[in-house]
Amino acid sequence: MNEVNGSLIWYYYICKREVWLLSHSIEADQDDENMLIGKLIHAESYNRDKKEIEIGNSRIDAIEFQDNKTIVIEIKKSSKSIKASKMQLLYYLYKISGGNININIKGMLKIPKENKVIEINLDNENVNELTNAISDIDIIRNGKIPVAVKNAFCNKCAYNEFCWS
């Protein structure tokens, strides 16, 4: 199986079943309204930033350079999944820095519809949480498909029909 990526980290904090589905190349409904809105927001926001930088098998939304500091940017349509979004961005910082918390890099979580910008910094606590999540993701990917469990994200999930039809 492929290396863990930012999307799997995000899904890990939303739904373990989605981790399994995505890691087994079962794509979400690409015509889902929420997927399309997210793609539109991403395409139209922060045009001056360099977009979609590939790091391994992950795609970072944008990168800026300010005051000799690299700023990794993740763009989201809402703050509803703030924990998952922060952890995804922390994963990118972790990959770029090689886990070195003293490197001159930080993250910015941008939510254009809410006019929010949240600064994210890598620290030892985040590194520990990420390494535990990565280990857990490997266990999920190599096991049987998890049972569907309803949560606050199910109604707008692009996998909704897969789990609940």
Coordinates of N, CA, C and O in Angstrom, one line a residue:
M1 N 0.8 -1.2 0.0 CA 0.0 0.0 0.0 C 0.9 1.2 0.0 O 2.0 1.2 0.5
N2 N 0.3 2.3 -0.5 CA 1.0 3.6 -0.6 C 1.2 4.2 0.8 O 0.6 3.8 1.8
E3 N 2.2 5.1 0.9 CA 2.4 5.8 2.1 C 1.2 6.6 2.6 O 0.4 7.0 1.7
V4 N 1.1 6.8 3.8 CA 0.0 7.7 4.3 C 0.2 9.1 3.7 O 1.3 9.5 3.4
N5 N -1.0 9.7 3.4 CA -0.9 11.1 2.9 C -1.8 12.0 3.7 O -2.5 11.6 4.6
G6 N -1.8 13.3 3.3 CA -2.6 14.3 4.0 C -4.1 14.0 4.0 O -4.8 14.2 5.0
S7 N -4.6 13.5 2.9 CA -6.0 13.2 2.9 C -6.4 12.1 3.9 O -7.4 12.1 4.5
L8 N -5.6 11.0 4.0 CA -5.9 10.0 5.0 C -5.8 10.5 6.4 O -6.6 10.1 7.2
I9 N -4.9 11.4 6.7 CA -4.9 12.0 8.0 C -6.2 12.8 8.2 O -6.8 12.6 9.3
W10 N -6.6 13.6 7.3 CA -7.9 14.3 7.4 C -9.0 13.3 7.7 O -9.8 13.5 8.6
Y11 N -9.2 12.3 6.8 CA -10.2 11.4 7.0 C -10.2 10.6 8.3 O -11.2 10.3 8.9
Y12 N -9.0 10.4 8.8 CA -8.8 9.7 10.1 C -9.5 10.4 11.2 O -10.1 9.8 12.1
Y13 N -9.5 11.7 11.2 CA -10.1 12.5 12.2 C -11.6 12.7 12.0 O -12.3 13.3 12.8
I14 N -12.1 12.3 10.8 CA -13.5 12.4 10.5 C -14.2 11.1 10.6 O -15.3 10.9 11.2
C15 N -13.7 10.0 9.9 CA -14.3 8.7 9.9 C -13.3 7.6 9.5 O -12.7 7.7 8.4
K16 N -13.2 6.6 10.3 CA -12.2 5.6 10.1 C -12.6 4.8 8.8 O -11.8 4.3 8.1
R17 N -13.9 4.7 8.6 CA -14.4 3.9 7.4 C -13.9 4.6 6.1 O -13.5 4.0 5.1
E18 N -13.9 6.0 6.1 CA -13.4 6.7 5.0 C -11.9 6.5 4.7 O -11.5 6.4 3.6
V19 N -11.2 6.3 5.8 CA -9.7 6.0 5.7 C -9.6 4.7 4.9 O -8.8 4.6 3.9
W20 N -10.4 3.7 5.3 CA -10.3 2.4 4.6 C -10.7 2.5 3.1 O -10.1 2.0 2.2
L21 N -11.8 3.2 2.9 CA -12.4 3.3 1.5 C -11.3 4.0 0.6 O -11.0 3.5 -0.5
L22 N -10.8 5.2 1.1 CA -9.9 5.9 0.3 C -8.6 5.1 0.0 O -8.1 5.1 -1.1
S23 N -8.1 4.4 1.0 CA -6.9 3.7 0.9 C -7.0 2.5 0.0 O -6.0 1.9 -0.4
H24 N -8.3 2.1 -0.2 CA -8.5 0.9 -1.2 C -9.0 1.4 -2.5 O -9.7 0.7 -3.2
S25 N -8.7 2.7 -2.8 CA -9.0 3.3 -4.1 C -10.5 3.3 -4.4 O -10.9 3.3 -5.6
I26 N -11.3 3.4 -3.4 CA -12.8 3.6 -3.6 C -13.0 5.1 -3.4 O -13.1 5.6 -2.3
E27 N -13.2 5.8 -4.5 CA -13.3 7.2 -4.5 C -14.7 7.7 -4.1 O -15.7 7.0 -4.4
A28 N -14.8 8.8 -3.4 CA -16.0 9.4 -3.1 C -16.7 9.9 -4.4 O -16.0 10.1 -5.4
D29 N -18.0 10.2 -4.3 CA -18.7 10.8 -5.4 C -18.2 12.1 -5.8 O -18.3 13.1 -5.1
Q30 N -17.5 12.1 -6.9 CA -16.8 13.4 -7.4 C -17.8 14.4 -7.8 O -17.4 15.6 -8.0
D31 N -19.0 14.1 -8.0 CA -20.1 15.0 -8.4 C -20.9 15.5 -7.2 O -21.8 16.3 -7.4
D32 N -20.5 15.1 -6.0 CA -21.1 15.5 -4.8 C -21.0 17.0 -4.7 O -20.0 17.6 -4.9
E33 N -22.1 17.7 -4.3 CA -22.2 19.1 -4.2 C -21.1 19.7 -3.3 O -20.4 20.7 -3.6
N34 N -20.8 19.1 -2.2 CA -19.8 19.6 -1.2 C -18.4 19.4 -1.8 O -17.6 20.3 -1.6
M35 N -18.2 18.4 -2.6 CA -16.9 18.2 -3.2 C -16.7 19.3 -4.2 O -15.6 19.9 -4.3
L36 N -17.7 19.6 -5.0 CA -17.6 20.6 -6.1 C -17.4 22.0 -5.4 O -16.6 22.8 -5.9
I37 N -18.1 22.3 -4.3 CA -17.9 23.6 -3.7 C -16.5 23.7 -3.1 O -15.9 24.8 -3.3
G38 N -16.0 22.7 -2.5 CA -14.6 22.7 -2.0 C -13.6 23.0 -3.1 O -12.7 23.8 -3.0
K39 N -13.8 22.3 -4.3 CA -12.9 22.5 -5.4 C -13.0 23.9 -5.9 O -11.9 24.5 -6.3
L40 N -14.2 24.5 -6.0 CA -14.3 25.9 -6.5 C -13.7 26.9 -5.5 O -13.0 27.8 -6.0
I41 N -13.9 26.7 -4.2 CA -13.3 27.6 -3.2 C -11.8 27.5 -3.4 O -11.1 28.6 -3.4
H42 N -11.2 26.3 -3.5 CA -9.8 26.2 -3.6 C -9.3 26.9 -4.9 O -8.3 27.5 -4.9
A43 N -10.0 26.7 -6.0 CA -9.5 27.2 -7.3 C -9.6 28.8 -7.3 O -8.7 29.4 -7.9
E44 N -10.5 29.4 -6.6 CA -10.7 30.8 -6.7 C -10.1 31.6 -5.5 O -10.1 32.8 -5.5
S45 N -9.6 30.9 -4.5 CA -9.0 31.6 -3.4 C -7.5 31.6 -3.4 O -6.8 30.7 -3.9
Y46 N -7.0 32.8 -3.0 CA -5.5 32.9 -2.8 C -4.8 32.7 -4.1 O -3.8 31.9 -4.1
N47 N -5.2 33.3 -5.2 CA -4.6 33.1 -6.5 C -3.1 33.5 -6.6 O -2.4 32.9 -7.4
R48 N -2.7 34.3 -5.7 CA -1.2 34.8 -5.8 C -0.3 33.7 -5.2 O 0.9 33.7 -5.5
D49 N -0.8 32.8 -4.4 CA 0.0 31.8 -3.8 C 0.3 30.7 -4.9 O -0.4 30.5 -5.8
K50 N 1.5 30.1 -4.8 CA 1.8 28.9 -5.6 C 0.9 27.8 -5.2 O 0.8 27.5 -4.0
K51 N 0.2 27.1 -6.1 CA -0.8 26.2 -5.7 C -0.4 24.7 -6.0 O 0.4 24.5 -6.8
E52 N -1.0 23.9 -5.2 CA -0.8 22.4 -5.3 C 0.6 21.9 -5.5 O 1.0 21.6 -6.6
I53 N 1.4 22.0 -4.5 CA 2.7 21.5 -4.4 C 2.7 20.1 -4.0 O 2.1 19.7 -3.0
E54 N 3.3 19.2 -4.8 CA 3.4 17.8 -4.5 C 4.6 17.5 -3.6 O 5.7 17.8 -3.9
I55 N 4.3 16.8 -2.5 CA 5.3 16.3 -1.5 C 5.0 14.8 -1.3 O 4.0 14.5 -0.7
G56 N 5.8 14.0 -1.9 CA 5.5 12.5 -1.9 C 4.2 12.3 -2.6 O 4.0 12.7 -3.7
N57 N 3.3 11.6 -1.9 CA 2.0 11.4 -2.5 C 0.9 12.3 -1.9 O -0.3 12.0 -1.9
S58 N 1.3 13.4 -1.4 CA 0.4 14.4 -0.8 C 0.5 15.7 -1.7 O 1.5 15.9 -2.3
R59 N -0.6 16.4 -1.7 CA -0.7 17.7 -2.4 C -1.0 18.8 -1.5 O -2.0 18.8 -0.9
I60 N -0.1 19.7 -1.3 CA -0.2 20.9 -0.5 C -0.9 21.9 -1.3 O -0.6 22.2 -2.4
D61 N -1.9 22.6 -0.7 CA -2.7 23.6 -1.4 C -1.9 24.8 -1.9 O -2.0 25.2 -3.0
A62 N -1.0 25.3 -1.0 CA -0.2 26.5 -1.4 C 0.9 26.7 -0.5 O 0.9 26.2 0.6
I63 N 1.9 27.4 -1.0 CA 3.1 27.8 -0.2 C 3.4 29.3 -0.4 O 3.3 29.8 -1.5
E64 N 3.7 30.0 0.7 CA 4.2 31.4 0.6 C 5.5 31.4 1.3 O 5.9 30.6 2.1
F65 N 6.3 32.5 1.1 CA 7.5 32.7 1.7 C 7.5 34.1 2.3 O 7.3 35.1 1.6
Q66 N 7.6 34.2 3.6 CA 7.6 35.5 4.3 C 8.7 35.6 5.4 O 8.8 34.6 6.2
D67 N 9.5 36.6 5.4 CA 10.5 36.8 6.4 C 11.4 35.6 6.6 O 11.5 35.1 7.8
N68 N 11.9 35.0 5.6 CA 12.8 33.8 5.6 C 12.1 32.6 6.2 O 12.7 31.7 6.8
K69 N 10.7 32.6 6.2 CA 10.0 31.5 6.7 C 9.1 30.9 5.6 O 8.5 31.6 4.8
T70 N 9.1 29.6 5.6 CA 8.2 28.9 4.6 C 6.8 28.7 5.3 O 6.8 28.2 6.5
I71 N 5.8 29.1 4.6 CA 4.4 29.0 5.2 C 3.6 28.0 4.3 O 3.4 28.3 3.1
V72 N 3.3 26.9 4.9 CA 2.5 25.9 4.2 C 1.0 26.2 4.4 O 0.6 26.4 5.6
I73 N 0.2 26.3 3.3 CA -1.2 26.7 3.4 C -2.1 25.6 3.1 O -1.9 24.9 2.1
E74 N -3.1 25.4 3.9 CA -4.2 24.5 3.6 C -5.5 25.3 3.6 O -5.8 26.1 4.5
I75 N -6.3 25.2 2.5 CA -7.5 25.9 2.3 C -8.7 25.0 2.5 O -8.8 23.9 1.9
K76 N -9.6 25.4 3.4 CA -10.8 24.6 3.6 C -12.1 25.5 3.4 O -12.0 26.7 3.6
K77 N -13.2 24.8 3.2 CA -14.4 25.5 2.9 C -15.1 25.9 4.2 O -15.9 26.9 4.2
S78 N -14.9 25.2 5.3 CA -15.5 25.6 6.6 C -14.6 25.2 7.8 O -13.7 24.4 7.6
S79 N -14.9 25.6 9.0 CA -14.2 25.2 10.1 C -14.9 24.1 10.9 O -14.5 23.7 12.0
K80 N -15.9 23.5 10.2 CA -16.6 22.4 10.9 C -15.7 21.2 11.3 O -15.8 20.6 12.3
S81 N -14.7 20.9 10.4 CA -13.8 19.8 10.6 C -12.4 20.4 11.0 O -11.4 19.9 10.5
I82 N -12.4 21.3 12.0 CA -11.2 22.1 12.3 C -10.1 21.1 12.8 O -8.9 21.3 12.4
K83 N -10.4 20.2 13.6 CA -9.3 19.3 14.2 C -8.7 18.5 13.0 O -7.5 18.4 12.9
A84 N -9.5 17.9 12.1 CA -9.0 17.2 11.0 C -8.1 18.1 10.1 O -7.1 17.6 9.6
S85 N -8.6 19.3 9.9 CA -7.9 20.2 9.0 C -6.5 20.6 9.6 O -5.5 20.6 8.9
K86 N -6.5 20.8 10.9 CA -5.2 21.2 11.6 C -4.3 20.0 11.5 O -3.1 20.2 11.3
M87 N -4.8 18.8 11.8 CA -3.9 17.6 11.8 C -3.3 17.3 10.4 O -2.2 16.9 10.2
Q88 N -4.2 17.6 9.3 CA -3.7 17.4 7.9 C -2.6 18.4 7.7 O -1.5 18.0 7.1
L89 N -2.7 19.6 8.1 CA -1.7 20.7 7.9 C -0.4 20.3 8.7 O 0.7 20.4 8.2
L90 N -0.6 19.9 9.9 CA 0.5 19.4 10.7 C 1.3 18.3 10.1 O 2.5 18.2 10.2
Y91 N 0.5 17.4 9.4 CA 1.2 16.3 8.7 C 2.1 16.8 7.6 O 3.2 16.4 7.4
Y92 N 1.6 17.8 6.9 CA 2.5 18.4 5.8 C 3.7 19.1 6.4 O 4.8 18.9 5.9
L93 N 3.5 19.8 7.5 CA 4.7 20.4 8.2 C 5.7 19.3 8.6 O 6.9 19.4 8.5
Y94 N 5.1 18.2 9.2 CA 5.9 17.1 9.6 C 6.7 16.5 8.5 O 7.9 16.2 8.6
K95 N 6.1 16.2 7.4 CA 6.7 15.6 6.2 C 7.8 16.6 5.7 O 8.9 16.1 5.4
I96 N 7.5 17.8 5.5 CA 8.5 18.8 5.0 C 9.7 18.9 5.9 O 10.8 19.0 5.4
S97 N 9.4 19.0 7.2 CA 10.5 19.2 8.1 C 11.3 18.0 8.5 O 12.3 18.0 9.2
G98 N 10.8 16.8 8.1 CA 11.4 15.5 8.6 C 11.2 15.3 10.0 O 11.9 14.6 10.7
G99 N 10.1 15.9 10.6 CA 9.8 15.8 12.0 C 10.6 16.7 12.9 O 10.5 16.7 14.1
N100 N 11.4 17.6 12.3 CA 12.3 18.5 13.1 C 11.4 19.8 13.5 O 11.1 20.6 12.6
I101 N 11.1 19.9 14.7 CA 10.2 21.0 15.2 C 11.0 22.3 15.2 O 10.3 23.4 15.4
N102 N 12.3 22.4 15.0 CA 13.1 23.6 15.1 C 13.3 24.2 13.7 O 14.0 25.2 13.6
I103 N 12.7 23.6 12.7 CA 13.0 24.2 11.3 C 12.1 25.4 11.1 O 11.1 25.6 11.8
N104 N 12.5 26.3 10.2 CA 11.8 27.6 10.0 C 10.6 27.4 9.1 O 10.7 27.9 7.9
I105 N 9.6 26.8 9.6 CA 8.4 26.6 8.8 C 7.2 26.7 9.7 O 7.2 26.4 10.9
K106 N 6.0 27.1 9.1 CA 4.8 27.1 9.9 C 3.6 26.9 8.9 O 3.8 27.0 7.7
G107 N 2.5 26.6 9.5 CA 1.3 26.4 8.6 C 0.3 27.5 8.8 O 0.2 28.1 9.9
M108 N -0.5 27.7 7.8 CA -1.6 28.6 7.9 C -2.9 27.9 7.3 O -2.9 27.5 6.2
L109 N -3.9 27.7 8.2 CA -5.1 27.2 7.8 C -6.0 28.3 7.4 O -6.3 29.2 8.2
K110 N -6.4 28.3 6.1 CA -7.3 29.5 5.6 C -8.7 29.0 5.3 O -8.8 28.0 4.6
I111 N -9.6 29.7 5.8 CA -11.0 29.4 5.5 C -11.7 30.6 5.0 O -12.2 31.5 5.7
P112 N -11.6 30.8 3.6 CA -12.1 32.0 3.0 C -13.5 32.4 3.2 O -13.8 33.6 3.5
K113 N -14.5 31.5 3.2 CA -15.9 31.8 3.4 C -16.1 32.3 4.8 O -17.1 33.0 5.0
E114 N -15.3 32.0 5.8 CA -15.4 32.5 7.2 C -14.4 33.6 7.5 O -14.4 34.1 8.6
N115 N -13.6 34.0 6.5 CA -12.6 35.0 6.7 C -11.7 34.7 7.8 O -11.3 35.5 8.6
K116 N -11.3 33.4 8.0 CA -10.4 32.9 9.1 C -9.1 32.5 8.6 O -9.0 31.9 7.5
V117 N -8.0 32.8 9.3 CA -6.7 32.3 9.1 C -6.2 31.9 10.5 O -6.2 32.7 11.4
I118 N -5.8 30.6 10.6 CA -5.3 30.0 11.8 C -3.9 29.6 11.6 O -3.6 28.8 10.7
E119 N -3.0 30.1 12.5 CA -1.6 29.7 12.4 C -1.4 28.4 13.1 O -1.9 28.1 14.2
I120 N -0.6 27.5 12.5 CA -0.3 26.2 13.0 C 1.2 26.0 13.1 O 1.9 26.2 12.1
N121 N 1.6 25.5 14.2 CA 3.1 25.2 14.4 C 3.3 23.8 14.9 O 2.5 23.3 15.7
L122 N 4.3 23.2 14.4 CA 4.6 21.8 14.7 C 5.4 21.8 16.1 O 6.3 22.6 16.3
D123 N 4.9 20.9 17.0 CA 5.6 20.8 18.3 C 5.7 19.3 18.7 O 5.1 18.5 17.9
N124 N 6.4 19.0 19.7 CA 6.5 17.6 20.1 C 5.2 16.9 20.4 O 5.0 15.7 20.0
E125 N 4.3 17.5 21.0 CA 2.9 16.9 21.2 C 2.2 16.6 19.9 O 1.7 15.5 19.8
N126 N 2.3 17.5 18.9 CA 1.7 17.2 17.6 C 2.4 16.1 16.9 O 1.8 15.2 16.2
V127 N 3.7 16.0 17.0 CA 4.5 14.9 16.3 C 4.1 13.6 16.9 O 3.8 12.6 16.2
N128 N 3.9 13.5 18.3 CA 3.5 12.3 18.9 C 2.1 11.9 18.4 O 1.8 10.7 18.1
E129 N 1.2 12.8 18.4 CA -0.2 12.5 17.9 C -0.2 12.0 16.5 O -0.9 11.1 16.1
L130 N 0.6 12.7 15.6 CA 0.7 12.3 14.2 C 1.3 10.9 14.1 O 0.7 10.1 13.3
T131 N 2.3 10.6 14.8 CA 2.9 9.2 14.6 C 1.9 8.2 15.1 O 1.9 7.1 14.5
N132 N 1.2 8.5 16.1 CA 0.1 7.5 16.6 C -1.0 7.4 15.5 O -1.4 6.3 15.3
A133 N -1.4 8.5 15.0 CA -2.4 8.4 13.9 C -1.9 7.6 12.7 O -2.7 6.8 12.1
I134 N -0.7 7.9 12.3 CA -0.1 7.1 11.1 C -0.1 5.6 11.4 O -0.5 4.8 10.5
S135 N 0.3 5.2 12.6 CA 0.3 3.8 13.0 C -1.1 3.2 12.9 O -1.4 2.1 12.4
D136 N -2.1 4.0 13.5 CA -3.5 3.6 13.5 C -4.1 3.5 12.1 O -4.8 2.5 11.7
I137 N -3.7 4.4 11.2 CA -4.2 4.4 9.8 C -3.7 3.1 9.1 O -4.4 2.4 8.4
D138 N -2.4 2.7 9.4 CA -1.9 1.5 8.8 C -2.7 0.3 9.3 O -3.0 -0.6 8.5
I139 N -3.1 0.3 10.5 CA -3.9 -0.9 11.0 C -5.2 -0.9 10.4 O -5.7 -1.9 9.9
I140 N -5.9 0.3 10.2 CA -7.2 0.4 9.5 C -7.1 -0.1 8.1 O -7.9 -0.9 7.6
R141 N -6.1 0.4 7.4 CA -5.9 0.1 5.9 C -5.7 -1.4 5.7 O -6.1 -2.0 4.7
N142 N -5.0 -2.1 6.6 CA -4.7 -3.5 6.5 C -5.8 -4.4 7.1 O -5.6 -5.6 6.9
G143 N -6.8 -3.9 7.7 CA -7.8 -4.7 8.3 C -9.1 -4.7 7.4 O -9.0 -4.3 6.2
K144 N -10.1 -5.2 7.9 CA -11.4 -5.3 7.2 C -12.1 -3.9 7.3 O -11.8 -3.1 8.1
I145 N -13.0 -3.7 6.3 CA -13.7 -2.4 6.3 C -14.4 -2.1 7.6 O -15.1 -3.0 8.1
P146 N -14.1 -1.0 8.2 CA -14.8 -0.7 9.5 C -16.4 -0.5 9.3 O -16.8 -0.1 8.2
V147 N -17.1 -0.8 10.3 CA -18.5 -0.7 10.2 C -18.9 0.8 10.1 O -18.2 1.6 10.7
A148 N -19.9 1.1 9.3 CA -20.4 2.5 9.2 C -20.9 3.0 10.5 O -21.7 2.3 11.1
V149 N -20.4 4.1 11.0 CA -20.9 4.7 12.2 C -21.4 6.1 11.9 O -20.6 6.9 11.4
K150 N -22.6 6.4 12.2 CA -23.1 7.8 12.0 C -22.4 8.8 12.8 O -22.2 8.6 14.0
N151 N -22.0 9.9 12.2 CA -21.5 11.0 13.0 C -22.0 12.3 12.3 O -22.7 12.3 11.4
A152 N -21.5 13.4 12.9 CA -22.0 14.7 12.4 C -21.6 15.1 11.0 O -22.2 16.0 10.4
F153 N -20.7 14.3 10.4 CA -20.3 14.6 9.0 C -21.0 13.7 7.9 O -20.8 14.0 6.8
C154 N -21.7 12.7 8.4 CA -22.3 11.8 7.4 C -23.3 12.5 6.4 O -23.3 12.1 5.2
N155 N -24.1 13.4 6.9 CA -25.1 14.0 6.0 C -24.5 14.7 4.8 O -25.1 14.7 3.7
K156 N -23.3 15.3 4.9 CA -22.7 16.0 3.8 C -21.5 15.2 3.2 O -20.7 15.8 2.5
C157 N -21.4 13.9 3.5 CA -20.3 13.1 3.1 C -20.5 12.6 1.7 O -21.6 12.2 1.3
A158 N -19.4 12.7 0.9 CA -19.5 12.2 -0.5 C -19.6 10.7 -0.6 O -19.8 10.1 -1.6
Y159 N -19.3 10.0 0.5 CA -19.5 8.5 0.6 C -20.8 8.1 1.2 O -21.1 7.0 1.4
N160 N -21.7 9.1 1.4 CA -23.0 8.9 2.1 C -23.8 7.7 1.5 O -24.2 6.8 2.2
E161 N -23.9 7.7 0.2 CA -24.7 6.6 -0.5 C -24.0 5.3 -0.3 O -24.7 4.2 -0.2
F162 N -22.7 5.3 -0.3 CA -22.0 4.0 -0.1 C -22.3 3.4 1.2 O -22.4 2.2 1.4
C163 N -22.3 4.2 2.3 CA -22.5 3.7 3.6 C -24.0 3.5 4.0 O -24.3 2.6 4.8
W164 N -24.9 4.3 3.5 CA -26.2 4.3 4.0 C -27.3 4.0 3.0 O -28.5 4.2 3.3
S165 N -27.0 3.6 1.8 CA -28.1 3.2 0.9 C -28.5 1.7 0.9 O -27.8 0.9 1.5

